[in-house]
Short mmCIF file of C-alpha atoms in Angstrom, two decimals:
data_model
loop_
_atom_site.label_atom_id
_atom_site.label_comp_id
_atom_site.label_asym_id
_atom_site.label_seq_id
_atom_site.Cartn_x
_atom_site.Cartn_y
_atom_site.Cartn_z
CA MET A 1 -106.20 -79.76 65.08
CA VAL A 2 -109.69 -78.48 64.24
CA ASP A 3 -108.27 -75.02 63.47
CA CYS A 4 -105.94 -76.58 60.89
CA SER A 5 -108.72 -78.55 59.22
CA LEU A 6 -110.99 -75.51 59.18
CA ALA A 7 -108.24 -73.28 57.76
CA LEU A 8 -107.55 -75.82 55.01
CA CYS A 9 -111.24 -76.04 54.05
CA LYS A 10 -111.61 -72.24 54.06
CA VAL A 11 -108.53 -71.55 51.97
CA GLU A 12 -109.41 -74.33 49.51
CA LEU A 13 -112.93 -72.97 49.02
CA ALA A 14 -111.68 -69.41 48.68
CA CYS A 15 -109.28 -70.52 45.94
CA ILE A 16 -111.89 -72.66 44.20
CA PHE A 17 -114.21 -69.67 44.03
CA GLY A 18 -111.41 -67.35 42.93
CA ASP A 19 -111.45 -65.20 46.07
CA TYR A 20 -107.70 -65.01 46.47
CA ALA A 21 -107.81 -61.89 48.65
CA HIS A 22 -109.90 -63.80 51.19
CA ALA A 23 -107.62 -66.83 50.83
CA GLY A 24 -104.71 -64.53 51.67
CA GLU A 25 -106.45 -63.29 54.81
CA ILE A 26 -107.06 -66.89 55.90
CA LEU A 27 -103.43 -67.82 55.22
CA LEU A 28 -102.12 -64.94 57.32
CA GLU A 29 -104.22 -66.05 60.29
CA ALA A 30 -103.94 -69.84 59.89
CA PRO A 31 -101.87 -72.02 62.17
CA ASP A 32 -98.77 -73.64 60.69
CA ILE A 33 -100.24 -76.95 59.59
CA LEU A 34 -96.79 -78.40 58.87
CA LYS A 35 -95.86 -77.98 62.55
CA VAL A 36 -99.23 -79.03 63.98
CA ARG A 37 -99.67 -82.06 61.69
CA PRO A 38 -96.21 -83.07 60.46
CA GLY A 39 -96.37 -85.71 57.75
CA HIS A 40 -100.15 -85.48 57.34
CA PHE A 41 -101.53 -85.21 53.79
CA SER A 42 -103.33 -82.01 54.75
CA GLY A 43 -99.96 -80.27 54.90
CA CYS A 44 -99.47 -80.90 51.20
CA ARG A 45 -102.95 -79.65 50.34
CA PHE A 46 -102.58 -76.56 52.51
CA THR A 47 -99.16 -75.81 51.03
CA PHE A 48 -100.56 -76.12 47.50
CA TYR A 49 -103.39 -73.68 48.20
CA ASN A 50 -100.94 -71.43 50.06
CA PHE A 51 -98.83 -71.42 46.90
CA LEU A 52 -101.78 -70.84 44.58
CA ALA A 53 -103.19 -67.92 46.55
CA SER A 54 -99.77 -66.42 47.20
CA ALA A 55 -98.84 -66.67 43.51
CA GLU A 56 -102.04 -64.93 42.44
CA LEU A 57 -101.63 -62.22 45.08
CA ALA A 58 -97.96 -61.75 44.17
CA ARG A 59 -98.94 -61.07 40.56
CA LYS A 60 -101.83 -58.78 41.43
CA THR A 61 -100.23 -56.78 44.25
CA LYS A 62 -96.55 -57.01 43.21
CA SER A 63 -95.89 -57.59 46.92
CA SER A 64 -92.64 -59.27 47.88
CA VAL A 65 -94.43 -60.76 50.89
CA TRP A 66 -96.66 -62.87 48.63
CA SER A 67 -93.80 -63.64 46.23
CA LYS A 68 -91.71 -64.98 49.11
CA ARG A 69 -94.63 -67.01 50.46
CA ALA A 70 -95.23 -68.51 47.03
CA GLU A 71 -91.54 -69.37 46.65
CA VAL A 72 -91.35 -71.05 50.07
CA ALA A 73 -94.46 -73.11 49.29
CA ARG A 74 -93.15 -73.99 45.81
CA LYS A 75 -89.85 -75.20 47.24
CA GLN A 76 -91.68 -77.27 49.87
CA ILE A 77 -93.80 -78.96 47.20
CA GLN A 78 -90.70 -79.56 45.08
CA ASP A 79 -88.90 -81.13 48.07
CA TRP A 80 -91.85 -83.40 48.77
CA ILE A 81 -91.90 -84.55 45.16
CA LYS A 82 -88.14 -85.26 45.28
CA ASP A 83 -88.77 -87.28 48.45
CA GLY A 84 -91.45 -89.33 46.68
CA ASN A 85 -94.61 -87.78 48.14
CA VAL A 86 -97.28 -88.96 45.71
CA ASN A 87 -99.80 -86.44 47.10
CA CYS A 88 -97.96 -83.65 45.26
CA ASP A 89 -97.03 -85.08 41.85
CA HIS A 90 -100.25 -84.09 40.10
CA LEU A 91 -99.96 -80.51 41.40
CA TRP A 92 -96.48 -79.86 40.04
CA PRO A 93 -97.36 -78.82 36.45
CA LEU A 94 -99.66 -76.07 37.75
CA VAL A 95 -97.10 -74.98 40.33
CA GLN A 96 -94.47 -74.67 37.58
CA ALA A 97 -96.84 -72.70 35.34
CA GLU A 98 -97.88 -70.30 38.07
CA HIS A 99 -94.25 -69.86 39.16
CA ALA A 100 -93.28 -68.95 35.59
CA LEU A 101 -96.04 -66.32 35.58
CA ILE A 102 -94.72 -64.79 38.82
CA LYS A 103 -91.32 -64.54 37.15
CA GLY A 104 -92.88 -62.90 34.07
CA LYS A 105 -91.95 -65.81 31.79
CA LYS A 106 -95.14 -66.18 29.78
CA SER A 107 -93.68 -68.44 27.09
CA SER A 108 -92.45 -70.87 29.75
CA ALA A 109 -95.79 -70.61 31.51
CA ARG A 110 -97.57 -71.52 28.28
CA LYS A 111 -95.48 -74.70 27.97
CA TYR A 112 -96.22 -75.63 31.57
CA PHE A 113 -99.93 -74.95 31.10
CA ASP A 114 -99.83 -77.36 28.16
CA HIS A 115 -98.54 -79.94 30.66
CA VAL A 116 -101.38 -79.03 33.04
CA ILE A 117 -103.87 -79.91 30.29
CA GLU A 118 -102.21 -83.33 29.85
CA ALA A 119 -102.05 -83.95 33.61
CA ALA A 120 -105.71 -83.03 34.08
CA GLU A 121 -106.79 -85.94 31.90
CA SER A 122 -106.24 -88.27 34.84
CA GLY A 123 -105.28 -87.92 38.43
CA PRO A 124 -106.31 -88.70 41.95
CA PHE A 125 -108.27 -85.60 42.91
CA LEU A 126 -111.10 -84.24 40.77
CA GLN A 127 -111.07 -80.84 42.48
CA ASP A 128 -107.34 -80.42 41.83
CA ARG A 129 -107.75 -81.33 38.19
CA ALA A 130 -110.69 -78.92 37.97
CA ILE A 131 -108.90 -75.95 39.54
CA SER A 132 -105.82 -76.69 37.44
CA MET A 133 -107.91 -76.54 34.27
CA GLU A 134 -109.60 -73.36 35.39
CA ARG A 135 -106.26 -71.67 36.12
CA THR A 136 -105.08 -72.84 32.69
CA ALA A 137 -108.21 -71.39 31.09
CA ASP A 138 -107.64 -68.10 32.92
CA PHE A 139 -104.12 -67.96 31.48
CA PHE A 140 -105.19 -68.67 27.90
CA HIS A 141 -108.06 -66.20 28.20
CA SER A 142 -105.65 -63.51 29.42
CA GLU A 143 -103.44 -64.28 26.42
CA GLY A 144 -106.36 -63.80 24.01
CA ASP A 145 -106.77 -67.49 23.11
CA THR A 146 -110.50 -67.62 23.76
CA ILE A 147 -111.04 -70.90 21.91
CA LEU A 148 -108.53 -72.78 24.08
CA ALA A 149 -109.79 -70.95 27.17
CA VAL A 150 -113.36 -72.13 26.50
CA SER A 151 -112.11 -75.67 26.01
CA CYS A 152 -110.25 -75.57 29.34
CA TYR A 153 -113.16 -73.90 31.18
CA THR A 154 -115.45 -76.61 29.81
CA LYS A 155 -113.13 -79.36 31.08
CA SER A 156 -112.91 -77.60 34.44
CA ARG A 157 -116.69 -77.27 34.63
CA ASP A 158 -117.15 -80.95 33.84
CA LEU A 159 -114.65 -81.96 36.53
CA PHE A 160 -116.26 -79.69 39.13
CA GLU A 161 -119.64 -81.16 38.20
CA GLU A 162 -118.29 -84.70 38.56
CA TRP A 163 -116.86 -83.71 41.96
CA GLY A 164 -120.31 -82.46 42.98
CA ALA A 165 -119.56 -78.73 43.11
CA SER A 166 -122.78 -77.53 41.49
CA ALA A 167 -122.36 -73.84 42.41
CA LYS A 168 -118.93 -73.77 40.81
CA GLN A 169 -120.21 -75.70 37.80
CA LYS A 170 -122.96 -73.08 37.33
CA ARG A 171 -120.47 -70.21 37.53
CA LEU A 172 -118.26 -71.80 34.91
CA THR A 173 -121.23 -72.56 32.66
CA HIS A 174 -122.14 -68.86 32.76
CA LYS A 175 -118.55 -67.85 31.95
CA ILE A 176 -118.43 -70.32 29.04
CA LEU A 177 -121.71 -68.95 27.62
CA ILE A 178 -120.35 -65.40 27.70
CA LEU A 179 -117.09 -66.40 26.01
CA ASN A 180 -118.90 -68.44 23.39
CA ARG A 181 -120.99 -65.37 22.52
CA LEU A 182 -117.76 -63.43 21.97
CA LEU A 183 -116.59 -66.11 19.56
CA THR A 184 -119.66 -65.86 17.32
#
């Protein structure tokens, strides 16, 4: 049970700090939380971060291993939502956006990221709202929309600060300053 909790904390922190390669290493070694703790909320959280890291690694490495992992996690989250699991609802817009990116559908991803922005205005978990906004900012920045990216990074920074993640807040503040300089 401790191994599952530790794996969840490690993979969540790796994703929050954008170290998806390390998150992938953790995922490959982690116990199957869904078997060890069936029905526990940590399964949903672990599956979300499994999806997020796998999606990022699938895009970067073009590896079918990570694509398949992301798809399995996406389907699990979708099934939970269909079954009424309220621990997953707020994660779905980001999952849809990231899935569209894996499939190379940037226009669909943009629409889903617009939904992420709406969903991040309220929700049960500050850290999930914060990472969702950061992923949204990363997308808009990669698409050359620096103004919207800065807005999303700022929202993410504020949410991380409210959550108490001062190191992450400082990193985002630095990124925002650099992007703002590019805008002037």
